[in-house]
Short mmCIF file of C-alpha atoms and ligand atoms in Angstrom, two decimals:
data_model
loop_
_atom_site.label_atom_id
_atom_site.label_comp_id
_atom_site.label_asym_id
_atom_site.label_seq_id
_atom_site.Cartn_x
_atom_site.Cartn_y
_atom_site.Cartn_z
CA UNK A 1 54.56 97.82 73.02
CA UNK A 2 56.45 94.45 72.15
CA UNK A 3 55.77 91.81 74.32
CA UNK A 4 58.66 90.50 76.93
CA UNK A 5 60.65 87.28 75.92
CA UNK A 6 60.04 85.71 79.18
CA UNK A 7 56.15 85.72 77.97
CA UNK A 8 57.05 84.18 74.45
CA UNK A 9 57.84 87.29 72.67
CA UNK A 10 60.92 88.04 70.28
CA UNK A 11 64.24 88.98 72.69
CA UNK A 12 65.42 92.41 72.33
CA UNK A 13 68.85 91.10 72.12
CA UNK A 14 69.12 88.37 69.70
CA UNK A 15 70.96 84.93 70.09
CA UNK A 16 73.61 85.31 67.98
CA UNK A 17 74.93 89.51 69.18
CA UNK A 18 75.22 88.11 72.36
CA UNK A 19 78.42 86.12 72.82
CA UNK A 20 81.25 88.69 73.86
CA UNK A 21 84.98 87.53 73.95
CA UNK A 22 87.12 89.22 76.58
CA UNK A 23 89.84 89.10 76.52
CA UNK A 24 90.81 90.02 73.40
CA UNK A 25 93.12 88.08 71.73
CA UNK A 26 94.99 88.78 69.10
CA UNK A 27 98.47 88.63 67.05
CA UNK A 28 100.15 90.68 69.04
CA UNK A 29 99.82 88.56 72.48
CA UNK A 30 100.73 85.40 70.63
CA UNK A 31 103.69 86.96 69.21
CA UNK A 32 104.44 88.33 72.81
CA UNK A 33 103.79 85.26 74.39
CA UNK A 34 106.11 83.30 71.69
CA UNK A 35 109.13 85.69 71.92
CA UNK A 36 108.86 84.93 75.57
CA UNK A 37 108.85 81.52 75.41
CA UNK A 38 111.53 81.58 73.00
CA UNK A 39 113.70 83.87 75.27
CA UNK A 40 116.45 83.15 78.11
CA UNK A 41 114.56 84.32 80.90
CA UNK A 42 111.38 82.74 82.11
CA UNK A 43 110.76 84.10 85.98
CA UNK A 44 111.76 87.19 87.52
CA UNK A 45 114.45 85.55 89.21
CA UNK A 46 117.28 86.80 87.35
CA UNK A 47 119.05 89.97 86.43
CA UNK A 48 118.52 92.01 83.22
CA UNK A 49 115.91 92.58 81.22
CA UNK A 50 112.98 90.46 80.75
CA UNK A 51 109.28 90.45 80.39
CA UNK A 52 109.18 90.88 83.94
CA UNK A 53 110.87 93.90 84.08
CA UNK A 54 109.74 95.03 80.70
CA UNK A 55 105.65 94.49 82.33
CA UNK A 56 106.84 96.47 85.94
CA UNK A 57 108.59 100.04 83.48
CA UNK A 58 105.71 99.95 81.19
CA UNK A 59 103.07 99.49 83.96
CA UNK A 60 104.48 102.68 85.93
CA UNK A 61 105.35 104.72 82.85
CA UNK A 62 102.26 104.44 81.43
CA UNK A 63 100.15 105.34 84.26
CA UNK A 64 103.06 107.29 86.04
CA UNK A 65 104.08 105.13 89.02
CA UNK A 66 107.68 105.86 90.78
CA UNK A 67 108.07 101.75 91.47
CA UNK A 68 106.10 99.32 89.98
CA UNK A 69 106.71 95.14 91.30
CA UNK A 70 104.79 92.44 89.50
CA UNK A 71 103.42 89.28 91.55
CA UNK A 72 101.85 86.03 90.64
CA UNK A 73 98.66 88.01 91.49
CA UNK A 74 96.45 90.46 93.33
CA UNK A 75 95.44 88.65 96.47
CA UNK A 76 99.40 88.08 96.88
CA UNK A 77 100.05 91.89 96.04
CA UNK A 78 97.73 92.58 98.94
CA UNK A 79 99.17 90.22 101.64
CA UNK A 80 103.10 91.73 100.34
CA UNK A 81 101.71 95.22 100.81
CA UNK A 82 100.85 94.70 104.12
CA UNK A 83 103.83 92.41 105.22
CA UNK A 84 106.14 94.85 103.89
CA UNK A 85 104.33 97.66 105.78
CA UNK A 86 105.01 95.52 108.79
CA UNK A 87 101.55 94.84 109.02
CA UNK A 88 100.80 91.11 111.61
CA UNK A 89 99.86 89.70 113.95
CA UNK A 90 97.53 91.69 116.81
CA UNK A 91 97.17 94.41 114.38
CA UNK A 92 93.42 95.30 112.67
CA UNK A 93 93.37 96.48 108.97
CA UNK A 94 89.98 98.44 108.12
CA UNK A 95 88.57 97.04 104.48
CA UNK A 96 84.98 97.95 103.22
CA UNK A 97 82.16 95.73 103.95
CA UNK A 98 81.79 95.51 100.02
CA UNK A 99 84.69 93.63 98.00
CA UNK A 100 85.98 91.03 96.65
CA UNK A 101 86.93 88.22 99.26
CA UNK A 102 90.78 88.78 98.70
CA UNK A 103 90.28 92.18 100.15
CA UNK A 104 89.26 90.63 103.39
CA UNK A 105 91.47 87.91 103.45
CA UNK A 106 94.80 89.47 102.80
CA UNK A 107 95.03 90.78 106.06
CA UNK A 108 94.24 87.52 108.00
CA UNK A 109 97.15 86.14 105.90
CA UNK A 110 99.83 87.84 107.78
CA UNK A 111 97.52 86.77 111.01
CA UNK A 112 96.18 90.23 111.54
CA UNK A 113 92.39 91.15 111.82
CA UNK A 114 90.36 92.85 109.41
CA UNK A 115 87.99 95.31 110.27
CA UNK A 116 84.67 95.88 107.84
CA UNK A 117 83.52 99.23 107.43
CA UNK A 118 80.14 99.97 105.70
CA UNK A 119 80.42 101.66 101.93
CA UNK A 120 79.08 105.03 100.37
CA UNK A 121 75.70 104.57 98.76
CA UNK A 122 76.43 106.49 96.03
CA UNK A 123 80.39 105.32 94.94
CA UNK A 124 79.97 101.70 96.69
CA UNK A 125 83.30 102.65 98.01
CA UNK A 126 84.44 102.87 102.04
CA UNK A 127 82.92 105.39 103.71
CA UNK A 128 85.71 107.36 105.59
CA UNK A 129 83.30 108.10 108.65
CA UNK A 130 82.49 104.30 109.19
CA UNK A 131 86.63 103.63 108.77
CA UNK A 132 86.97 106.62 111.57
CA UNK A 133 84.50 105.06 114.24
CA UNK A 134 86.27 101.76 113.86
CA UNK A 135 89.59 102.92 114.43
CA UNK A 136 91.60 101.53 117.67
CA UNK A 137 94.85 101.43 119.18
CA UNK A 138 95.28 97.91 117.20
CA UNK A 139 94.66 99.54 113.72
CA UNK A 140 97.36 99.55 111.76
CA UNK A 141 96.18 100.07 108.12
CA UNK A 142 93.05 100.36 106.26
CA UNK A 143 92.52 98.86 102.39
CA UNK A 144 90.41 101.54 100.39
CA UNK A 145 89.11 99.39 97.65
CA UNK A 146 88.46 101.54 94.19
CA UNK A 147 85.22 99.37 93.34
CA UNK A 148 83.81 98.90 90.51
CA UNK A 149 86.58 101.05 88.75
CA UNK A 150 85.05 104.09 90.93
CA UNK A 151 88.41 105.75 92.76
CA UNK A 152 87.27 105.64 96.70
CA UNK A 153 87.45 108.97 98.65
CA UNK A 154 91.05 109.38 99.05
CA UNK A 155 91.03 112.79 100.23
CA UNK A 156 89.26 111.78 103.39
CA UNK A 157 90.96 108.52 103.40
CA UNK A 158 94.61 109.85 103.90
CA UNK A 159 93.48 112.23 105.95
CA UNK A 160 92.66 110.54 108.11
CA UNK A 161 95.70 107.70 108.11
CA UNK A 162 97.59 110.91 108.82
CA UNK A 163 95.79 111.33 111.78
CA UNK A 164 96.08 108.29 113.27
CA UNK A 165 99.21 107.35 112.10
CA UNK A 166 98.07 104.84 109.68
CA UNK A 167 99.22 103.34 106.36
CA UNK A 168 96.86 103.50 103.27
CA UNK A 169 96.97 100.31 100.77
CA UNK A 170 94.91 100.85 97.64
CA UNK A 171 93.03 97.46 96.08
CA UNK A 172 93.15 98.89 92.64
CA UNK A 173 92.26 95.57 90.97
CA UNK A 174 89.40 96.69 89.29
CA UNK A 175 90.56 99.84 88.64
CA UNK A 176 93.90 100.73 86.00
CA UNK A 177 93.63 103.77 84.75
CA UNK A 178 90.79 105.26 87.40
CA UNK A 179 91.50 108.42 88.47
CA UNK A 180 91.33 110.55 91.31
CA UNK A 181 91.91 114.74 91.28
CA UNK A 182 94.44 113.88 88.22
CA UNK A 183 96.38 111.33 89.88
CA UNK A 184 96.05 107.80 89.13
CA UNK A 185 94.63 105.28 91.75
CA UNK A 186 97.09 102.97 93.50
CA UNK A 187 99.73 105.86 93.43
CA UNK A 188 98.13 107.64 95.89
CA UNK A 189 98.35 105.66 99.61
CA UNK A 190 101.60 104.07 100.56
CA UNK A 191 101.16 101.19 98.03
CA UNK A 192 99.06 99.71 95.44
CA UNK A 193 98.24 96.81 94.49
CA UNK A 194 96.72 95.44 90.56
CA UNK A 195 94.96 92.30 89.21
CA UNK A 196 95.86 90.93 85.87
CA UNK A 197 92.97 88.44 86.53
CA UNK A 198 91.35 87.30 82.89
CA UNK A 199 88.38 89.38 84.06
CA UNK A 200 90.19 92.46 84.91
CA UNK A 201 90.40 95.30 82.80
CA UNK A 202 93.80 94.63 81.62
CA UNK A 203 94.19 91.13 81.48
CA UNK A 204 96.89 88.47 81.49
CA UNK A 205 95.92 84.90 80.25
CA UNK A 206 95.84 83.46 83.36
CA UNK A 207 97.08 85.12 86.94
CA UNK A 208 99.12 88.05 88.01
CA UNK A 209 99.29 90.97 90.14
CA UNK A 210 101.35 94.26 90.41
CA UNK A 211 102.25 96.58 93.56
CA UNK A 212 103.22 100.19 92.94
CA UNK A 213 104.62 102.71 95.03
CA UNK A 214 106.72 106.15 95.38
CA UNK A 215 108.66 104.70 98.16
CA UNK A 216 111.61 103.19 96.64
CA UNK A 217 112.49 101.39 100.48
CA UNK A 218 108.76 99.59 100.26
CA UNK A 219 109.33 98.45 97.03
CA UNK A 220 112.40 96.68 97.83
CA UNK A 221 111.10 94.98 100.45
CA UNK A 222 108.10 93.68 98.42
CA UNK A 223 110.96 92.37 95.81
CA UNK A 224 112.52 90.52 98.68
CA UNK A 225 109.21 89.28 99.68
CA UNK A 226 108.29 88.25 96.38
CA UNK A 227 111.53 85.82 96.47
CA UNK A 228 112.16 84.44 99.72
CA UNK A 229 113.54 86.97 101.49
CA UNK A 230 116.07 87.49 99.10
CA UNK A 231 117.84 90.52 97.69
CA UNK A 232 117.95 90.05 93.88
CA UNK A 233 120.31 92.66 91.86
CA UNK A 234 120.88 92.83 88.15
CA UNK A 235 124.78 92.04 87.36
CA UNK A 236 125.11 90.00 90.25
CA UNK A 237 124.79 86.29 91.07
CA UNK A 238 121.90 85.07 93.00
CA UNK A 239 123.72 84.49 96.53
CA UNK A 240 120.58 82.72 98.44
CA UNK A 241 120.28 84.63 101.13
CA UNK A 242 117.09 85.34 102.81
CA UNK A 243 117.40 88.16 104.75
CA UNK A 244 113.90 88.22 105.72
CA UNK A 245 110.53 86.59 105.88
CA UNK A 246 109.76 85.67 101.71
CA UNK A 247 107.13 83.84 100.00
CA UNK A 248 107.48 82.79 96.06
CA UNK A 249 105.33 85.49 94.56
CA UNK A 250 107.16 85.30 91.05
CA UNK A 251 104.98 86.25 88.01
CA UNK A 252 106.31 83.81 85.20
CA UNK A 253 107.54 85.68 81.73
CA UNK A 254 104.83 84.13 79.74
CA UNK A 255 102.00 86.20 81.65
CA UNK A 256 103.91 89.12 81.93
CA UNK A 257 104.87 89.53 78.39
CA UNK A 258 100.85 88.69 77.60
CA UNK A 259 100.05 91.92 79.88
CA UNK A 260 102.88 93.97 78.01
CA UNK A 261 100.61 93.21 75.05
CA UNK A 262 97.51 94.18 76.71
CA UNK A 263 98.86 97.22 77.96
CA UNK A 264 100.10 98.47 74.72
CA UNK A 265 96.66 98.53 73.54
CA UNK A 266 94.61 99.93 76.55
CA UNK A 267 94.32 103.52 75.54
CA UNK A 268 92.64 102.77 72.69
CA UNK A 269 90.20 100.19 74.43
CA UNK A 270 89.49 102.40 77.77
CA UNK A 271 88.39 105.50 75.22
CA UNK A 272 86.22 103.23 73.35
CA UNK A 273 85.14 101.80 77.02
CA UNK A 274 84.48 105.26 78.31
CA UNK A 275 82.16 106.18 74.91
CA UNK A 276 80.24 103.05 75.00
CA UNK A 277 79.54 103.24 78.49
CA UNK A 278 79.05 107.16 78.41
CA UNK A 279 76.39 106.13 76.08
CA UNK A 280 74.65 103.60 77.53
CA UNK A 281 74.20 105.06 80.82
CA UNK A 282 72.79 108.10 79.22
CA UNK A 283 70.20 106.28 77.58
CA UNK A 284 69.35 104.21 80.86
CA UNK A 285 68.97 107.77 82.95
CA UNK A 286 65.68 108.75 81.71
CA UNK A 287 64.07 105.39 83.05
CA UNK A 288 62.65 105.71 86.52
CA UNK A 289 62.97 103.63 89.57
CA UNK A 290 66.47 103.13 88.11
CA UNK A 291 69.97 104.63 89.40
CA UNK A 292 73.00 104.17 86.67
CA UNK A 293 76.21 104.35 87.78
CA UNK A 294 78.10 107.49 87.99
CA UNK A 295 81.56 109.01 87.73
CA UNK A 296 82.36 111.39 90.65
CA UNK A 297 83.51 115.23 89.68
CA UNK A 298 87.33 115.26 89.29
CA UNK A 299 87.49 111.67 88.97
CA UNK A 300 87.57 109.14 85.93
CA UNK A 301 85.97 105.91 86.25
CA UNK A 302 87.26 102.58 84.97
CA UNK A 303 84.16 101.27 84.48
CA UNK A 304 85.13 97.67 85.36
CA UNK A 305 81.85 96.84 86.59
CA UNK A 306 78.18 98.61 86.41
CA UNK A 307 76.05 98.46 89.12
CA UNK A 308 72.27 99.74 88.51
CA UNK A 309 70.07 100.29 91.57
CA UNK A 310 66.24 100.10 91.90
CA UNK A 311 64.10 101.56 93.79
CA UNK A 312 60.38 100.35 94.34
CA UNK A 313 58.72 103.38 95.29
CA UNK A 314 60.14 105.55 92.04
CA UNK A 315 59.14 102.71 90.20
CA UNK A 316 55.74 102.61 91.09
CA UNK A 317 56.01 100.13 93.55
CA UNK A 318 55.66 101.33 96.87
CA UNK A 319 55.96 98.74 99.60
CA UNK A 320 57.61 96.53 97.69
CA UNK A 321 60.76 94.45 98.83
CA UNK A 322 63.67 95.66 96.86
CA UNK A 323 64.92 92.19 96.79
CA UNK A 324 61.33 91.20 94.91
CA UNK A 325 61.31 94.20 92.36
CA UNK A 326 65.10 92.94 91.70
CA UNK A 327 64.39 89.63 91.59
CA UNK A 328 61.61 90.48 88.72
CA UNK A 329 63.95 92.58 86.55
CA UNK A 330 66.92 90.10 86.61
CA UNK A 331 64.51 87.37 85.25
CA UNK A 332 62.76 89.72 82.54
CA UNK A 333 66.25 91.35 81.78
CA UNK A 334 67.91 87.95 81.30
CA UNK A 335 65.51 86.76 79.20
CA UNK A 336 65.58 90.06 76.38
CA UNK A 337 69.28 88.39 76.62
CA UNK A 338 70.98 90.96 79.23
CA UNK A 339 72.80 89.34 81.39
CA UNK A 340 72.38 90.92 84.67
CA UNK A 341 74.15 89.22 87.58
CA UNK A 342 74.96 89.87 91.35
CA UNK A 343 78.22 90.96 92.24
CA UNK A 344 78.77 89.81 96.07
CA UNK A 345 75.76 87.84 97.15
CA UNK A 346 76.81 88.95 100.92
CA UNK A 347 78.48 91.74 102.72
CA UNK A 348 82.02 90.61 103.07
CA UNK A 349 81.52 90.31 107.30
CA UNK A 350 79.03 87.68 106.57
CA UNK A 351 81.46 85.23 104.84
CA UNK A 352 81.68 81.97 106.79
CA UNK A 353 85.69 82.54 107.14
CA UNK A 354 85.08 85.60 109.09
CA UNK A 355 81.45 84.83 111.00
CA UNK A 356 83.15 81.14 112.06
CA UNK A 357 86.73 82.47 112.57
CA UNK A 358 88.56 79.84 110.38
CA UNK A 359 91.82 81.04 110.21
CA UNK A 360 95.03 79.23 111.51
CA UNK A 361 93.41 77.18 114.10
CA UNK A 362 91.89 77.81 117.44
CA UNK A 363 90.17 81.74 116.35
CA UNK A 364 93.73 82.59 115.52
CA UNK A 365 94.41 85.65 114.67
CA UNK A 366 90.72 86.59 116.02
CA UNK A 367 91.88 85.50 119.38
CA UNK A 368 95.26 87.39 119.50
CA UNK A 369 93.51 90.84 119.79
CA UNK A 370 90.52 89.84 120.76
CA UNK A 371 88.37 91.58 118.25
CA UNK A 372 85.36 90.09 117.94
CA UNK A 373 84.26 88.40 115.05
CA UNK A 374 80.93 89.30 113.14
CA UNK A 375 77.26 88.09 113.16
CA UNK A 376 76.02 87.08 109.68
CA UNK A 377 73.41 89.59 109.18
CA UNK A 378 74.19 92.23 111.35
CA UNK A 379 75.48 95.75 110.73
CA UNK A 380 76.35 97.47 107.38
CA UNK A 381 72.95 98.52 106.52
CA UNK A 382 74.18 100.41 103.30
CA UNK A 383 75.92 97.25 101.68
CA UNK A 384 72.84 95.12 102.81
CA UNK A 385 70.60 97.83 101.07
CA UNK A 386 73.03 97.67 97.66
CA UNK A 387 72.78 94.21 97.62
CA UNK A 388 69.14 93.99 97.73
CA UNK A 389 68.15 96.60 95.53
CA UNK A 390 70.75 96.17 92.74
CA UNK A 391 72.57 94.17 90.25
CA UNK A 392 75.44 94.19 87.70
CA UNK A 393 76.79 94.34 84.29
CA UNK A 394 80.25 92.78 84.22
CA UNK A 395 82.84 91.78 81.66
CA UNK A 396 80.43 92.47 78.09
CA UNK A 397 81.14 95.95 78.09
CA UNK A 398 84.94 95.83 78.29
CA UNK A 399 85.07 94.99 74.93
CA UNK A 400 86.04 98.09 72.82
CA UNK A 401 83.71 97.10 70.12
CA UNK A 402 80.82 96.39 72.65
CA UNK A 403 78.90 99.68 71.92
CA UNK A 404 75.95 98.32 69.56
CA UNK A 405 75.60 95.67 72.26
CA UNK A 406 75.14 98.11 75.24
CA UNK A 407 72.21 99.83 72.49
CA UNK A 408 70.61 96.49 72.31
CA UNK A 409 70.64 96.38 75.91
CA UNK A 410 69.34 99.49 76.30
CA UNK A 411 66.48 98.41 74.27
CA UNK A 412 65.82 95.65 76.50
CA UNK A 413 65.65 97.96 79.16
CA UNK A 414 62.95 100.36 77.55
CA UNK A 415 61.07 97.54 76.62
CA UNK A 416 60.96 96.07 80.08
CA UNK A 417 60.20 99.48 81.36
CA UNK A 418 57.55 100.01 79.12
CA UNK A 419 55.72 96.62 80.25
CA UNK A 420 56.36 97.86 83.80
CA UNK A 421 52.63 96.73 84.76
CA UNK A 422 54.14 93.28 84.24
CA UNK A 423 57.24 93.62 86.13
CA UNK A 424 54.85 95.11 89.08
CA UNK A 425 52.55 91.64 88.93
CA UNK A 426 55.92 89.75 89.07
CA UNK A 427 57.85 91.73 91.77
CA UNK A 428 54.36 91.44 94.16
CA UNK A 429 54.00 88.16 93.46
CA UNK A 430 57.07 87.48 94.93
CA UNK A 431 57.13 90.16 97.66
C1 PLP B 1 90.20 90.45 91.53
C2 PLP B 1 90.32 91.18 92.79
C3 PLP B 1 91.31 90.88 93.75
C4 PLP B 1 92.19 89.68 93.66
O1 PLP B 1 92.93 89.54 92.51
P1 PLP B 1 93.43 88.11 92.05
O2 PLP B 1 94.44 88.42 91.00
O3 PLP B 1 92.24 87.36 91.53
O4 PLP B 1 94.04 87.42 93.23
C5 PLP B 1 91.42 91.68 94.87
N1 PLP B 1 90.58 92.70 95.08
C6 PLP B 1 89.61 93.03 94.21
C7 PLP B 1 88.72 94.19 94.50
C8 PLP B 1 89.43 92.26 93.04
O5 PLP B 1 88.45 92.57 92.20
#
């Protein structure tokens, strides 16, 4: 048994594997970026074809979307999504108690409340009988995030905005290419929405977004959103009209065409994704105490993030905190040179902006339907326990090329399980 780096011995992962560029940069989105820069049309602005337009057919063809519209980025898709679905003020919008922080605040940017429902323990996604309980005559829409990559319950979830009556937004940020029975995530509710965030799996170098939908209506209205209200068509002048409430929600050519780029090449990343990680988490199964992430039947994951849970008792350590046996892995784990992180360091209902009610002055929108903020530390005992008892892997294995990495990983991760009598004097320690 070698002895643990954090105790002076040689790190599983050495120095020099461990640096991981994402994204991926290469000829083809300089050239991209270039010929944009070079070309007539730099915003979405104007008629015919441009990068803009090129980034919105590719992005639905390739996944099969009816109407794709691309945005400066994915907290904007959100907040167009819902202001096109007429979502505002007085109305509640149901989003999981696990996100993001854009998930939660998209709503309270067209003044209306959200709503946090507690997640599945197994998919980290919304659980559709919290999201029924919370339901009033104020709810208007509820935001099914895909987390992680992992496509949310969608069966459930439409059903029941049937029901009621509701409309169905999908935050598919971390998730292009996810999908769910066959179909792929964001085409499934009434809209949509996509981060081209640097992290993200398909990146742009900087910021964007993109909504899809089938309804060809919704989408129109997000384009007038997306330019002040106005109604742009190819072959004709820009007139200046607004005929409705518009923000500037332009994605510029330059980001675009770098997305084109990245898109062109994401088959041949998300199989090599889907091996590596296939891998990995097969050879992180066998340990005990620990639960790997999994793909549900009849769905594919993206994989954008992997979440690993612990659990004290199957590791030997009965009566230990969850947040101590955690706190003991992430230090010996980091130290073999894995770099194991927390992904949300609070349920979403515990951020300040929703506990204090900072919005647009005086509880607004809080106070408009009277829904009642939340208590830091109350509720949501599923996303409390998946925040103590786990952590993440984000961004390394993206990389299509990552795979010997994730096997030096996985070494770290025998060898800290085989020195599990030292992880068990660390973790009481600090229970
Ligand atoms: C990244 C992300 C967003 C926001 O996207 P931006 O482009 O950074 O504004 C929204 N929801 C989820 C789940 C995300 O991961």
């Amino acid at each position: 048994m070698s002895k643990l780096a954090a105790f002076g011995g040689t790190a599983a992962v050495p120095r020099h594997r461990r640096r991981v560029q994402w994204p991926l940069v290469e000829e083809e989105d300089r050239k991209a970026v270039l010929d944009a820069l070079d070309g007539a049309r730099l915003v979405s602005d104007t008629d015919g074809v441009n990068p803009v337009s090129d980034l919105e057919e590719n992005w639905a063809r390739h996944f099969g979307y009816e109407h794709c519209v691309a945005v400066s980025n994915g907290t904007a898709a959100l907040a167009l999504a819902l202001a096109a679905l007429d979502v505002g003020p007085g109305d509640e919008v149901i989003v999981p108690s696990l996100s993001f922080i854009a998930t939660g605040l998209a709503p309270v940017h067209q003044m209306a409340v959200p709503v946090f429902a507690d997640i599945d323990p197994v998919t980290f996604n919304i659980d559709p009988d919290d999201v029924e309980r919370r339901i009033t005559p104020r709810t208007k829409a509820i935001i099914p995030v895909h987390l992680h990559g992992a496509p949310a319950d969608m069966d459930r979830i439409t059903a029941i905005a049937r029901k009621y009556g509701l409309a169905v937004i999908e935050d598919a940020a971390q998730a292009p290419g996810a999908t769910h029975r066959g179909r792929p995530v964001g085409g499934i509710g009434d809209a949509g929405s996509f981060s081209l965030q640097v992290s993200k799996n398909i990146p742009t170098c900087g910021e964007g977004g993109l909504l899809v939908t089938r309804d060809a209506e919704l989408a129109e209205a997000m384009r007038r959103g997306r330019q002040f209200g106005e109604v742009v068509k190819a072959g004709r002048d820009r007139d200046y009209v607004s005929y409705g409430l518009g923000w500037n929600f332009k994605i510029n050519a330059l980001q675009a065409a770098f997305a084109n780029a990245q898109l062109a090449r994401f088959d041949g990343y998300e199989r090599a994704r889907q091996r590596n990680v296939t891998e990995f988490l097969a050879r992180l199964s066998e340990l005990p105490g620990l639960r790997v992430p999994a793909a549900l039947p009849d769905t594919t994951h993206a994989w954008h993030i992997l979440r690993f849970r612990f659990d004290p008792a199957a590791f030997g350590l009965d009566g230990v905190r969850p947040e101590a046996l955690r706190g003991a892995l992430r230090r010996l784990l980091r130290a073999e040179g894995v770099p194991m992180s927390q992904y949300q360091l609070m349920p979403l209902p515990d951020q300040r902006v929703f506990v204090d009610r900072v919005g647009f002055g005086s509880g607004y929108p809080w106070s408009v339907t009277g829904a009642p903020g939340t208590v830091a530390g109350e509720g949501y005992p599923v996303t409390r326990a998946i925040i103590a008892d786990s952590l993440t892997l984000q961004k390394r294995h993206l990389h299509p090329g990552a795979g010997e990495l994730l096997g030096l990983y996985a070494d770290a991760f025998d060898k800290v399980w085989a020195n599990r009598d030292m992880v068990a004097t660390f973790a009481k320690a600090a229970s």
